């Protein structure tokens, strides 16, 4: 488990440096990063049962699917380029541009400490949990973890490269710029791919729960014994 502990330290150091030196965030965001890392720290303990990881994965992936469905409401408004009623004006029939409404939502959401905390916990549990799942597992469990790694990599690659830079820009913005939402249909496609990947991961986590709750075979017992000797 030394490599998992090292990854935890590296993650805390890298994210804190990125936030402080590059994003120039305030103390609240740094505290959120520290709190998220501390809350997953018990996973690294010797008494932690790694069989709980798939259950954590189901809950956290489900949370992210919910977040994505909410974001999609504003994505569709931006792509359709509609105006929406905001109830202002003397007759209550005032409107606001879809991009302006989306800016208010995204700027608020991306700067919300509890949202950033939840997403960082998801990232940490996913990455550290996968390392733990691959390091001490039966063949079938390890196979499912590997498939989950491949699915997550496919779902996140375009999202991280295309969507996250836009989020960083909107998060730091001090005023509304309609051009920040140009070519937003790519964000919608990336989000769709992410949701598909998350749903597949939920299925794989459920499979992992079923496999781990099933009676162990002789080969699995032998593998566990070998792993136990190696740890000693």
PDB file of C-alpha atoms in Angstrom:
ATOM      1  CA  UNK A   1       0.000   0.000   0.000  1.00  0.00           C
ATOM      2  CA  UNK A   2       3.041   2.269   0.021  1.00  0.00           C
ATOM      3  CA  UNK A   3       2.430   3.284  -3.602  1.00  0.00           C
ATOM      4  CA  UNK A   4      -1.146   4.316  -2.757  1.00  0.00           C
ATOM      5  CA  UNK A   5       0.059   6.443   0.169  1.00  0.00           C
ATOM      6  CA  UNK A   6       2.675   8.047  -2.073  1.00  0.00           C
ATOM      7  CA  UNK A   7      -0.004   8.818  -4.647  1.00  0.00           C
ATOM      8  CA  UNK A   8      -2.126  10.446  -1.931  1.00  0.00           C
ATOM      9  CA  UNK A   9       0.754  12.719  -0.928  1.00  0.00           C
ATOM     10  CA  UNK A  10       1.581  13.502  -4.558  1.00  0.00           C
ATOM     11  CA  UNK A  11      -2.059  14.345  -5.296  1.00  0.00           C
ATOM     12  CA  UNK A  12      -2.368  16.715  -2.344  1.00  0.00           C
ATOM     13  CA  UNK A  13       0.906  18.450  -3.207  1.00  0.00           C
ATOM     14  CA  UNK A  14       0.179  18.777  -6.941  1.00  0.00           C
ATOM     15  CA  UNK A  15      -3.407  20.031  -6.579  1.00  0.00           C
ATOM     16  CA  UNK A  16      -2.504  22.488  -3.824  1.00  0.00           C
ATOM     17  CA  UNK A  17       0.396  23.861  -5.895  1.00  0.00           C
ATOM     18  CA  UNK A  18      -1.779  24.147  -9.015  1.00  0.00           C
ATOM     19  CA  UNK A  19      -4.475  26.007  -7.095  1.00  0.00           C
ATOM     20  CA  UNK A  20      -2.093  28.341  -5.246  1.00  0.00           C
ATOM     21  CA  UNK A  21       0.549  29.066  -7.888  1.00  0.00           C
ATOM     22  CA  UNK A  22      -1.478  28.902 -11.115  1.00  0.00           C
ATOM     23  CA  UNK A  23      -5.157  29.462 -10.321  1.00  0.00           C
ATOM     24  CA  UNK A  24      -4.418  31.868  -7.450  1.00  0.00           C
ATOM     25  CA  UNK A  25      -7.342  30.598  -5.396  1.00  0.00           C
ATOM     26  CA  UNK A  26      -8.164  31.772  -1.895  1.00  0.00           C
ATOM     27  CA  UNK A  27      -7.697  29.941   1.393  1.00  0.00           C
ATOM     28  CA  UNK A  28     -11.195  28.429   1.259  1.00  0.00           C
ATOM     29  CA  UNK A  29     -10.396  26.421  -1.884  1.00  0.00           C
ATOM     30  CA  UNK A  30      -7.122  25.185  -0.373  1.00  0.00           C
ATOM     31  CA  UNK A  31      -9.019  24.075   2.742  1.00  0.00           C
ATOM     32  CA  UNK A  32     -11.503  22.218   0.525  1.00  0.00           C
ATOM     33  CA  UNK A  33      -8.624  20.363  -1.134  1.00  0.00           C
ATOM     34  CA  UNK A  34      -7.119  19.449   2.232  1.00  0.00           C
ATOM     35  CA  UNK A  35     -10.491  18.314   3.625  1.00  0.00           C
ATOM     36  CA  UNK A  36     -11.186  16.095   0.599  1.00  0.00           C
ATOM     37  CA  UNK A  37      -7.807  14.402   0.959  1.00  0.00           C
ATOM     38  CA  UNK A  38      -8.263  13.918   4.697  1.00  0.00           C
ATOM     39  CA  UNK A  39     -11.712  12.344   4.328  1.00  0.00           C
ATOM     40  CA  UNK A  40     -10.346   9.621   2.013  1.00  0.00           C
ATOM     41  CA  UNK A  41      -7.293   9.003   4.200  1.00  0.00           C
ATOM     42  CA  UNK A  42      -8.937   6.115   6.139  1.00  0.00           C
ATOM     43  CA  UNK A  43      -8.933   4.159   2.859  1.00  0.00           C
ATOM     44  CA  UNK A  44      -5.176   3.823   3.256  1.00  0.00           C
ATOM     45  CA  UNK A  45      -5.426   2.225   6.698  1.00  0.00           C
ATOM     46  CA  UNK A  46      -4.714  -1.461   7.289  1.00  0.00           C
ATOM     47  CA  UNK A  47      -8.163  -2.064   8.756  1.00  0.00           C
ATOM     48  CA  UNK A  48      -9.975  -0.712   5.701  1.00  0.00           C
ATOM     49  CA  UNK A  49     -11.863  -3.416   3.808  1.00  0.00           C
ATOM     50  CA  UNK A  50     -11.229  -2.880   0.085  1.00  0.00           C
ATOM     51  CA  UNK A  51     -14.432  -4.781  -0.691  1.00  0.00           C
ATOM     52  CA  UNK A  52     -16.269  -1.562   0.201  1.00  0.00           C
ATOM     53  CA  UNK A  53     -14.740   0.280  -2.755  1.00  0.00           C
ATOM     54  CA  UNK A  54     -17.313  -0.810  -5.372  1.00  0.00           C
ATOM     55  CA  UNK A  55     -20.125   0.433  -3.120  1.00  0.00           C
ATOM     56  CA  UNK A  56     -18.388   3.785  -2.778  1.00  0.00           C
ATOM     57  CA  UNK A  57     -17.944   3.786  -6.546  1.00  0.00           C
ATOM     58  CA  UNK A  58     -21.664   3.231  -7.174  1.00  0.00           C
ATOM     59  CA  UNK A  59     -22.620   6.108  -4.880  1.00  0.00           C
ATOM     60  CA  UNK A  60     -20.064   8.568  -6.249  1.00  0.00           C
ATOM     61  CA  UNK A  61     -20.673   7.697  -9.914  1.00  0.00           C
ATOM     62  CA  UNK A  62     -24.395   8.085  -9.308  1.00  0.00           C
ATOM     63  CA  UNK A  63     -23.779  11.510  -7.805  1.00  0.00           C
ATOM     64  CA  UNK A  64     -21.789  12.572 -10.877  1.00  0.00           C
ATOM     65  CA  UNK A  65     -24.521  11.302 -13.204  1.00  0.00           C
ATOM     66  CA  UNK A  66     -26.984  13.518 -11.310  1.00  0.00           C
ATOM     67  CA  UNK A  67     -24.672  16.522 -11.623  1.00  0.00           C
ATOM     68  CA  UNK A  68     -24.325  15.871 -15.355  1.00  0.00           C
ATOM     69  CA  UNK A  69     -28.081  15.658 -15.903  1.00  0.00           C
ATOM     70  CA  UNK A  70     -28.508  19.058 -14.250  1.00  0.00           C
ATOM     71  CA  UNK A  71     -25.686  20.568 -16.340  1.00  0.00           C
ATOM     72  CA  UNK A  72     -27.301  19.179 -19.478  1.00  0.00           C
ATOM     73  CA  UNK A  73     -30.351  21.394 -18.922  1.00  0.00           C
ATOM     74  CA  UNK A  74     -28.172  24.465 -19.447  1.00  0.00           C
ATOM     75  CA  UNK A  75     -26.139  22.827 -22.213  1.00  0.00           C
ATOM     76  CA  UNK A  76     -29.300  22.329 -24.237  1.00  0.00           C
ATOM     77  CA  UNK A  77     -30.330  25.951 -23.691  1.00  0.00           C
ATOM     78  CA  UNK A  78     -26.949  27.175 -24.935  1.00  0.00           C
ATOM     79  CA  UNK A  79     -26.953  24.934 -28.008  1.00  0.00           C
ATOM     80  CA  UNK A  80     -30.538  25.942 -28.864  1.00  0.00           C
ATOM     81  CA  UNK A  81     -29.602  29.621 -28.273  1.00  0.00           C
ATOM     82  CA  UNK A  82     -32.985  30.403 -26.770  1.00  0.00           C
ATOM     83  CA  UNK A  83     -34.085  33.245 -24.555  1.00  0.00           C
ATOM     84  CA  UNK A  84     -35.872  32.317 -21.354  1.00  0.00           C
ATOM     85  CA  UNK A  85     -38.324  34.234 -19.200  1.00  0.00           C
ATOM     86  CA  UNK A  86     -36.830  35.646 -15.998  1.00  0.00           C
ATOM     87  CA  UNK A  87     -39.979  37.287 -14.596  1.00  0.00           C
ATOM     88  CA  UNK A  88     -38.523  40.806 -14.626  1.00  0.00           C
ATOM     89  CA  UNK A  89     -39.938  43.964 -16.144  1.00  0.00           C
ATOM     90  CA  UNK A  90     -43.105  45.873 -15.333  1.00  0.00           C
ATOM     91  CA  UNK A  91     -45.322  43.136 -16.769  1.00  0.00           C
ATOM     92  CA  UNK A  92     -43.166  40.228 -15.601  1.00  0.00           C
ATOM     93  CA  UNK A  93     -42.369  39.206 -19.148  1.00  0.00           C
ATOM     94  CA  UNK A  94     -38.671  40.021 -19.181  1.00  0.00           C
ATOM     95  CA  UNK A  95     -36.235  37.577 -20.776  1.00  0.00           C
ATOM     96  CA  UNK A  96     -32.579  36.640 -20.461  1.00  0.00           C
ATOM     97  CA  UNK A  97     -30.259  35.130 -23.055  1.00  0.00           C
ATOM     98  CA  UNK A  98     -29.569  31.410 -22.650  1.00  0.00           C
ATOM     99  CA  UNK A  99     -25.822  32.030 -22.483  1.00  0.00           C
ATOM    100  CA  UNK A 100     -26.269  34.619 -19.760  1.00  0.00           C
ATOM    101  CA  UNK A 101     -28.415  32.239 -17.693  1.00  0.00           C
ATOM    102  CA  UNK A 102     -25.824  29.496 -18.200  1.00  0.00           C
ATOM    103  CA  UNK A 103     -23.033  31.837 -17.104  1.00  0.00           C
ATOM    104  CA  UNK A 104     -24.844  32.608 -13.849  1.00  0.00           C
ATOM    105  CA  UNK A 105     -25.346  28.888 -13.214  1.00  0.00           C
ATOM    106  CA  UNK A 106     -21.864  27.686 -14.156  1.00  0.00           C
ATOM    107  CA  UNK A 107     -20.035  30.549 -12.465  1.00  0.00           C
ATOM    108  CA  UNK A 108     -21.971  29.907  -9.251  1.00  0.00           C
ATOM    109  CA  UNK A 109     -21.631  26.110  -9.413  1.00  0.00           C
ATOM    110  CA  UNK A 110     -17.910  26.079 -10.258  1.00  0.00           C
ATOM    111  CA  UNK A 111     -17.135  28.382  -7.315  1.00  0.00           C
ATOM    112  CA  UNK A 112     -19.268  26.449  -4.828  1.00  0.00           C
ATOM    113  CA  UNK A 113     -17.044  24.847  -2.184  1.00  0.00           C
ATOM    114  CA  UNK A 114     -19.356  21.903  -1.491  1.00  0.00           C
ATOM    115  CA  UNK A 115     -19.513  20.999  -5.200  1.00  0.00           C
ATOM    116  CA  UNK A 116     -15.729  21.147  -5.571  1.00  0.00           C
ATOM    117  CA  UNK A 117     -15.359  19.073  -2.400  1.00  0.00           C
ATOM    118  CA  UNK A 118     -17.727  16.359  -3.660  1.00  0.00           C
ATOM    119  CA  UNK A 119     -16.051  16.170  -7.079  1.00  0.00           C
ATOM    120  CA  UNK A 120     -12.563  15.983  -5.595  1.00  0.00           C
ATOM    121  CA  UNK A 121     -13.643  13.161  -3.269  1.00  0.00           C
ATOM    122  CA  UNK A 122     -14.973  11.349  -6.345  1.00  0.00           C
ATOM    123  CA  UNK A 123     -11.665  11.800  -8.178  1.00  0.00           C
ATOM    124  CA  UNK A 124      -9.615  10.637  -5.183  1.00  0.00           C
ATOM    125  CA  UNK A 125     -11.743   7.585  -4.396  1.00  0.00           C
ATOM    126  CA  UNK A 126     -11.764   6.617  -8.082  1.00  0.00           C
ATOM    127  CA  UNK A 127      -8.009   6.910  -8.576  1.00  0.00           C
ATOM    128  CA  UNK A 128      -6.771   5.590  -5.233  1.00  0.00           C
ATOM    129  CA  UNK A 129      -9.500   2.943  -5.103  1.00  0.00           C
ATOM    130  CA  UNK A 130      -8.532   1.621  -8.512  1.00  0.00           C
ATOM    131  CA  UNK A 131      -4.910   1.307  -7.428  1.00  0.00           C
ATOM    132  CA  UNK A 132      -6.022  -0.631  -4.357  1.00  0.00           C
ATOM    133  CA  UNK A 133      -8.370  -2.836  -6.340  1.00  0.00           C
ATOM    134  CA  UNK A 134      -5.659  -3.783  -8.820  1.00  0.00           C
ATOM    135  CA  UNK A 135      -2.977  -4.449  -6.230  1.00  0.00           C
ATOM    136  CA  UNK A 136      -4.677  -7.195  -4.207  1.00  0.00           C
ATOM    137  CA  UNK A 137      -7.461  -8.983  -6.084  1.00  0.00           C
ATOM    138  CA  UNK A 138      -8.501 -12.284  -7.582  1.00  0.00           C
ATOM    139  CA  UNK A 139      -8.254 -12.677 -11.352  1.00  0.00           C
ATOM    140  CA  UNK A 140     -11.923 -11.902 -11.982  1.00  0.00           C
ATOM    141  CA  UNK A 141     -11.939  -8.870  -9.684  1.00  0.00           C
ATOM    142  CA  UNK A 142      -8.745  -7.559 -11.250  1.00  0.00           C
ATOM    143  CA  UNK A 143     -10.244  -8.040 -14.724  1.00  0.00           C
ATOM    144  CA  UNK A 144     -13.286  -5.971 -13.785  1.00  0.00           C
ATOM    145  CA  UNK A 145     -11.081  -3.221 -12.323  1.00  0.00           C
ATOM    146  CA  UNK A 146      -9.042  -3.129 -15.540  1.00  0.00           C
ATOM    147  CA  UNK A 147     -12.184  -2.826 -17.647  1.00  0.00           C
ATOM    148  CA  UNK A 148     -13.375  -0.014 -15.406  1.00  0.00           C
ATOM    149  CA  UNK A 149     -10.038   1.786 -15.848  1.00  0.00           C
ATOM    150  CA  UNK A 150     -10.366   1.570 -19.628  1.00  0.00           C
ATOM    151  CA  UNK A 151     -13.977   2.811 -19.581  1.00  0.00           C
ATOM    152  CA  UNK A 152     -13.148   5.700 -17.248  1.00  0.00           C
ATOM    153  CA  UNK A 153     -10.148   6.708 -19.369  1.00  0.00           C
ATOM    154  CA  UNK A 154     -12.275   6.722 -22.522  1.00  0.00           C
ATOM    155  CA  UNK A 155     -15.069   8.716 -20.893  1.00  0.00           C
ATOM    156  CA  UNK A 156     -12.839  11.265 -19.208  1.00  0.00           C
ATOM    157  CA  UNK A 157     -10.187  11.932 -21.855  1.00  0.00           C
ATOM    158  CA  UNK A 158     -12.238  14.189 -24.161  1.00  0.00           C
ATOM    159  CA  UNK A 159     -14.131  15.694 -21.215  1.00  0.00           C
ATOM    160  CA  UNK A 160     -10.965  16.740 -19.392  1.00  0.00           C
ATOM    161  CA  UNK A 161      -9.269  18.107 -22.514  1.00  0.00           C
ATOM    162  CA  UNK A 162     -12.288  19.939 -23.964  1.00  0.00           C
ATOM    163  CA  UNK A 163     -14.649  20.825 -21.106  1.00  0.00           C
ATOM    164  CA  UNK A 164     -12.418  21.436 -18.090  1.00  0.00           C
ATOM    165  CA  UNK A 165     -10.400  24.297 -19.700  1.00  0.00           C
ATOM    166  CA  UNK A 166     -13.715  26.056 -20.420  1.00  0.00           C
ATOM    167  CA  UNK A 167     -14.787  25.539 -16.833  1.00  0.00           C
ATOM    168  CA  UNK A 168     -11.534  27.015 -15.539  1.00  0.00           C
ATOM    169  CA  UNK A 169     -12.058  30.121 -17.676  1.00  0.00           C
ATOM    170  CA  UNK A 170     -15.702  30.575 -16.623  1.00  0.00           C
ATOM    171  CA  UNK A 171     -14.835  29.965 -12.967  1.00  0.00           C
ATOM    172  CA  UNK A 172     -12.241  32.740 -12.953  1.00  0.00           C
ATOM    173  CA  UNK A 173     -14.322  35.173 -15.026  1.00  0.00           C
ATOM    174  CA  UNK A 174     -15.294  38.466 -13.430  1.00  0.00           C
ATOM    175  CA  UNK A 175     -17.872  39.353 -16.090  1.00  0.00           C
ATOM    176  CA  UNK A 176     -20.150  37.654 -18.572  1.00  0.00           C
ATOM    177  CA  UNK A 177     -18.604  36.932 -21.979  1.00  0.00           C
ATOM    178  CA  UNK A 178     -20.940  35.285 -24.550  1.00  0.00           C
ATOM    179  CA  UNK A 179     -17.900  33.998 -26.478  1.00  0.00           C
ATOM    180  CA  UNK A 180     -17.077  31.657 -23.566  1.00  0.00           C
ATOM    181  CA  UNK A 181     -19.992  29.519 -24.743  1.00  0.00           C
ATOM    182  CA  UNK A 182     -19.115  29.308 -28.433  1.00  0.00           C
ATOM    183  CA  UNK A 183     -19.142  25.786 -29.929  1.00  0.00           C
ATOM    184  CA  UNK A 184     -20.807  24.458 -26.772  1.00  0.00           C
ATOM    185  CA  UNK A 185     -22.206  21.471 -28.645  1.00  0.00           C
ATOM    186  CA  UNK A 186     -18.819  19.795 -28.090  1.00  0.00           C
ATOM    187  CA  UNK A 187     -19.396  20.129 -24.342  1.00  0.00           C
ATOM    188  CA  UNK A 188     -22.770  18.438 -24.733  1.00  0.00           C
ATOM    189  CA  UNK A 189     -21.215  15.505 -26.642  1.00  0.00           C
ATOM    190  CA  UNK A 190     -18.419  15.183 -24.079  1.00  0.00           C
ATOM    191  CA  UNK A 191     -20.936  15.156 -21.255  1.00  0.00           C
ATOM    192  CA  UNK A 192     -22.971  12.478 -22.985  1.00  0.00           C
ATOM    193  CA  UNK A 193     -19.852  10.316 -23.315  1.00  0.00           C
ATOM    194  CA  UNK A 194     -19.028  10.884 -19.654  1.00  0.00           C
ATOM    195  CA  UNK A 195     -22.514   9.858 -18.531  1.00  0.00           C
ATOM    196  CA  UNK A 196     -22.327   6.659 -20.594  1.00  0.00           C
ATOM    197  CA  UNK A 197     -18.934   5.856 -19.030  1.00  0.00           C
ATOM    198  CA  UNK A 198     -20.272   6.551 -15.517  1.00  0.00           C
ATOM    199  CA  UNK A 199     -23.278   4.268 -16.055  1.00  0.00           C
ATOM    200  CA  UNK A 200     -21.000   1.479 -17.289  1.00  0.00           C
ATOM    201  CA  UNK A 201     -18.800   1.975 -14.219  1.00  0.00           C
ATOM    202  CA  UNK A 202     -21.868   1.691 -11.973  1.00  0.00           C
ATOM    203  CA  UNK A 203     -22.681  -1.622 -13.658  1.00  0.00           C
ATOM    204  CA  UNK A 204     -19.088  -2.818 -13.204  1.00  0.00           C
ATOM    205  CA  UNK A 205     -19.104  -1.778  -9.537  1.00  0.00           C
ATOM    206  CA  UNK A 206     -22.292  -3.793  -9.070  1.00  0.00           C
ATOM    207  CA  UNK A 207     -20.604  -6.763 -10.743  1.00  0.00           C
ATOM    208  CA  UNK A 208     -17.647  -6.365  -8.406  1.00  0.00           C
ATOM    209  CA  UNK A 209     -19.959  -6.428  -5.395  1.00  0.00           C
ATOM    210  CA  UNK A 210     -21.563  -9.645  -6.635  1.00  0.00           C
ATOM    211  CA  UNK A 211     -18.222 -11.314  -7.411  1.00  0.00           C
ATOM    212  CA  UNK A 212     -16.711 -10.353  -4.064  1.00  0.00           C
ATOM    213  CA  UNK A 213     -19.748 -11.549  -2.141  1.00  0.00           C
ATOM    214  CA  UNK A 214     -19.707 -14.936  -3.866  1.00  0.00           C
ATOM    215  CA  UNK A 215     -17.937 -17.885  -2.168  1.00  0.00           C
ATOM    216  CA  UNK A 216     -14.228 -17.873  -3.022  1.00  0.00           C
ATOM    217  CA  UNK A 217     -12.845 -20.613  -5.271  1.00  0.00           C
ATOM    218  CA  UNK A 218      -9.702 -22.574  -4.459  1.00  0.00           C
ATOM    219  CA  UNK A 219      -7.674 -20.580  -6.964  1.00  0.00           C
ATOM    220  CA  UNK A 220      -8.864 -17.338  -5.402  1.00  0.00           C
ATOM    221  CA  UNK A 221      -7.961 -18.621  -1.926  1.00  0.00           C
ATOM    222  CA  UNK A 222      -4.508 -19.564  -3.178  1.00  0.00           C
ATOM    223  CA  UNK A 223      -4.053 -16.170  -4.796  1.00  0.00           C
ATOM    224  CA  UNK A 224      -5.121 -14.417  -1.618  1.00  0.00           C
ATOM    225  CA  UNK A 225      -2.669 -16.513   0.387  1.00  0.00           C
ATOM    226  CA  UNK A 226       0.162 -15.614  -1.982  1.00  0.00           C
ATOM    227  CA  UNK A 227      -0.735 -11.929  -1.767  1.00  0.00           C
ATOM    228  CA  UNK A 228      -0.844 -12.177   2.020  1.00  0.00           C
ATOM    229  CA  UNK A 229       2.654 -13.693   2.102  1.00  0.00           C
ATOM    230  CA  UNK A 230       3.950 -10.959  -0.166  1.00  0.00           C
ATOM    231  CA  UNK A 231       2.576  -8.255   2.125  1.00  0.00           C
ATOM    232  CA  UNK A 232       4.252  -9.899   5.087  1.00  0.00           C
TER     233      UNK A 232
END
